[in-house]
Amino acid sequence: MILIPNRLKEQFVRMKTAKNSILIKITLVLTLSFSIGTPTQAQPEVLPSPSVEMWGEKKDQLNQSYKRWLKLKEQCKGNYSYDIKWSSWTGFGNTTTIVVRGNQIIERRFESYGAPHPDGRPIDENRWTERGEFIGSNPKGHPPRTIDDLYREAISLTGKPVPQFYRGVIRFNKEGLLLSCYIQDTRIADDAPIKGVNITSISLGSESLPKEKQAKPTFEQWVTNGKKIPDGMMFIGGSPWFNETTGKKREPVEVYEMIYGKNVKPAPFKPIRPPFNPNKRKTFPKHWGEPPKRQTRDLRPLPGGYGMGSGTLARWIQENLDRDKNRSTQPD
């Protein structure tokens, strides 16, 4: 049952009196339509689900690249290295270098750098090198893996479809070797993490072998070559150029002395005369008699292998040697 307001009833009575039934019906219809009308609810929009991406021909390119790698690896006899660089949009980053010789990892180098300082101080750096049984002991840096391991990871990754909201990336260098094969979440704008392989560069041959330890440079040579910090050298605080105790920048000579030690000039050479000890000298022949008791205070080598002694003793020995020689040459 529909309730009609009193105001409408009064209008209805007036209209009935005026015998205008048609107008009454129209008024009632319009009133009822506005009073009982219900709004319609909007249906939510259904978004189409993103399609699943497949690797397609990229997978075939990866297989061809792996065959190419096997040939080049044989040519360089398993001697190579590769770099993995990463940097953030805020300015910091790191580089890991894996060195392989004879298909075995022999070295892992790591270098990180911080964002530039507003006050102009040198960028903070951290470097270290692992060799032998210590390779892989530091949790930082890219894990020590050969390129064969990276190819196996890439082949396994391309054997599965790319998940929703992700993109698949594959890149090769000029030689056709694998540089990147990973998936990345497209919903993350900055520094989105990746899953897979991402190499920066590959070096084949003897260039990848570690350099021999170089001789200590002079301060002038070190400055001329750009004041470089040796690989693998670490400093508390990150950078040797800033003194955290004083809050001031170190001078180049201070940094050089921290790396190579102070250049202390050696003291001038002073010959040390052995002390005269007649008890340790070989004995004189008995027929020479006793050596002179009064001798000069100088010290010189004595003839005949009798050690060191004064000039007086040297003349006495030489006279006896000459006398013995003359006796041996005289006829019997």
mmCIF file of N, CA and C in Angstrom, residues 54-55 58-59 62-63 66 145 147-163 170 178 181-183 195-197:
data_model
loop_
_atom_site.group_PDB
_atom_site.id
_atom_site.type_symbol
_atom_site.label_atom_id
_atom_site.label_comp_id
_atom_site.label_asym_id
_atom_site.label_seq_id
_atom_site.Cartn_x
_atom_site.Cartn_y
_atom_site.Cartn_z
ATOM 1 N N MET A 54 55.574 -15.829 -23.410
ATOM 2 C CA MET A 54 56.429 -16.979 -23.670
ATOM 3 C C MET A 54 57.755 -16.484 -24.244
ATOM 4 N N TRP A 55 58.830 -17.259 -24.043
ATOM 5 C CA TRP A 55 60.153 -16.849 -24.503
ATOM 6 C C TRP A 55 60.268 -16.924 -26.023
ATOM 7 N N LYS A 58 63.479 -16.368 -28.497
ATOM 8 C CA LYS A 58 64.603 -16.043 -27.623
ATOM 9 C C LYS A 58 65.247 -17.308 -27.058
ATOM 10 N N LYS A 59 64.433 -18.321 -26.852
ATOM 11 C CA LYS A 59 64.961 -19.579 -26.339
ATOM 12 C C LYS A 59 65.881 -20.238 -27.363
ATOM 13 N N LEU A 62 69.194 -18.477 -27.352
ATOM 14 C CA LEU A 62 70.000 -18.875 -26.201
ATOM 15 C C LEU A 62 70.725 -20.191 -26.470
ATOM 16 N N ASN A 63 70.056 -21.135 -27.082
ATOM 17 C CA ASN A 63 70.697 -22.415 -27.394
ATOM 18 C C ASN A 63 71.847 -22.233 -28.385
ATOM 19 N N TYR A 66 74.812 -20.778 -26.539
ATOM 20 C CA TYR A 66 75.519 -21.759 -25.706
ATOM 21 C C TYR A 66 76.496 -22.587 -26.552
ATOM 22 N N ARG A 145 80.614 -18.180 -9.788
ATOM 23 C CA ARG A 145 80.048 -19.165 -10.700
ATOM 24 C C ARG A 145 80.709 -19.014 -12.059
ATOM 25 N N ILE A 147 80.774 -19.369 -16.299
ATOM 26 C CA ILE A 147 79.796 -19.017 -17.328
ATOM 27 C C ILE A 147 78.951 -20.236 -17.697
ATOM 28 N N ASP A 148 79.531 -21.429 -17.590
ATOM 29 C CA ASP A 148 78.728 -22.636 -17.830
ATOM 30 C C ASP A 148 77.565 -22.709 -16.843
ATOM 31 N N ASP A 149 77.825 -22.360 -15.579
ATOM 32 C CA ASP A 149 76.747 -22.353 -14.585
ATOM 33 C C ASP A 149 75.668 -21.338 -14.950
ATOM 34 N N LEU A 150 76.088 -20.182 -15.454
ATOM 35 C CA LEU A 150 75.123 -19.147 -15.813
ATOM 36 C C LEU A 150 74.275 -19.571 -17.008
ATOM 37 N N TYR A 151 74.879 -20.250 -17.967
ATOM 38 C CA TYR A 151 74.102 -20.751 -19.106
ATOM 39 C C TYR A 151 73.069 -21.776 -18.647
ATOM 40 N N ARG A 152 73.461 -22.652 -17.736
ATOM 41 C CA ARG A 152 72.501 -23.649 -17.244
ATOM 42 C C ARG A 152 71.329 -22.979 -16.528
ATOM 43 N N GLU A 153 71.610 -21.927 -15.772
ATOM 44 C CA GLU A 153 70.528 -21.205 -15.101
ATOM 45 C C GLU A 153 69.603 -20.540 -16.116
ATOM 46 N N ALA A 154 70.188 -19.957 -17.164
ATOM 47 C CA ALA A 154 69.376 -19.285 -18.183
ATOM 48 C C ALA A 154 68.510 -20.285 -18.946
ATOM 49 N N ILE A 155 69.070 -21.439 -19.283
ATOM 50 C CA ILE A 155 68.294 -22.454 -20.008
ATOM 51 C C ILE A 155 67.138 -22.953 -19.149
ATOM 52 N N SER A 156 67.375 -23.112 -17.854
ATOM 53 C CA SER A 156 66.302 -23.533 -16.955
ATOM 54 C C SER A 156 65.216 -22.466 -16.846
ATOM 55 N N LEU A 157 65.627 -21.187 -16.835
ATOM 56 C CA LEU A 157 64.657 -20.101 -16.715
ATOM 57 C C LEU A 157 63.773 -19.997 -17.950
ATOM 58 N N THR A 158 64.356 -20.155 -19.132
ATOM 59 C CA THR A 158 63.574 -20.047 -20.368
ATOM 60 C C THR A 158 62.710 -21.278 -20.620
ATOM 61 N N GLY A 159 62.889 -22.318 -19.835
ATOM 62 C CA GLY A 159 62.029 -23.484 -19.966
ATOM 63 C C GLY A 159 60.679 -23.303 -19.309
ATOM 64 N N LYS A 160 60.470 -22.166 -18.641
ATOM 65 C CA LYS A 160 59.201 -21.876 -17.972
ATOM 66 C C LYS A 160 58.614 -20.588 -18.543
ATOM 67 N N PRO A 161 57.289 -20.440 -18.548
ATOM 68 C CA PRO A 161 56.689 -19.191 -19.042
ATOM 69 C C PRO A 161 56.986 -18.029 -18.102
ATOM 70 N N VAL A 162 56.973 -16.837 -18.655
ATOM 71 C CA VAL A 162 57.186 -15.631 -17.852
ATOM 72 C C VAL A 162 55.944 -15.379 -17.006
ATOM 73 N N PRO A 163 56.076 -15.216 -15.689
ATOM 74 C CA PRO A 163 54.896 -15.003 -14.837
ATOM 75 C C PRO A 163 54.170 -13.706 -15.188
ATOM 76 N N ILE A 170 66.490 -10.986 -22.536
ATOM 77 C CA ILE A 170 67.660 -11.747 -22.979
ATOM 78 C C ILE A 170 68.527 -10.829 -23.828
ATOM 79 N N LEU A 178 76.126 -14.886 -23.985
ATOM 80 C CA LEU A 178 75.044 -14.454 -23.104
ATOM 81 C C LEU A 178 75.503 -13.358 -22.156
ATOM 82 N N CYS A 181 69.753 -12.841 -18.993
ATOM 83 C CA CYS A 181 68.572 -13.688 -19.153
ATOM 84 C C CYS A 181 67.868 -13.700 -17.803
ATOM 85 N N TYR A 182 66.860 -12.827 -17.659
ATOM 86 C CA TYR A 182 66.211 -12.696 -16.362
ATOM 87 C C TYR A 182 64.766 -12.256 -16.536
ATOM 88 N N ILE A 183 64.017 -12.338 -15.445
ATOM 89 C CA ILE A 183 62.660 -11.813 -15.380
ATOM 90 C C ILE A 183 62.635 -10.719 -14.329
ATOM 91 N N LYS A 195 65.521 -11.798 -11.403
ATOM 92 C CA LYS A 195 65.790 -13.208 -11.134
ATOM 93 C C LYS A 195 66.367 -13.816 -12.394
ATOM 94 N N GLY A 196 67.630 -14.219 -12.310
ATOM 95 C CA GLY A 196 68.282 -14.789 -13.475
ATOM 96 C C GLY A 196 69.710 -14.316 -13.609
ATOM 97 N N VAL A 197 70.171 -14.186 -14.842
ATOM 98 C CA VAL A 197 71.562 -13.861 -15.161
ATOM 99 C C VAL A 197 71.636 -12.445 -15.704
#
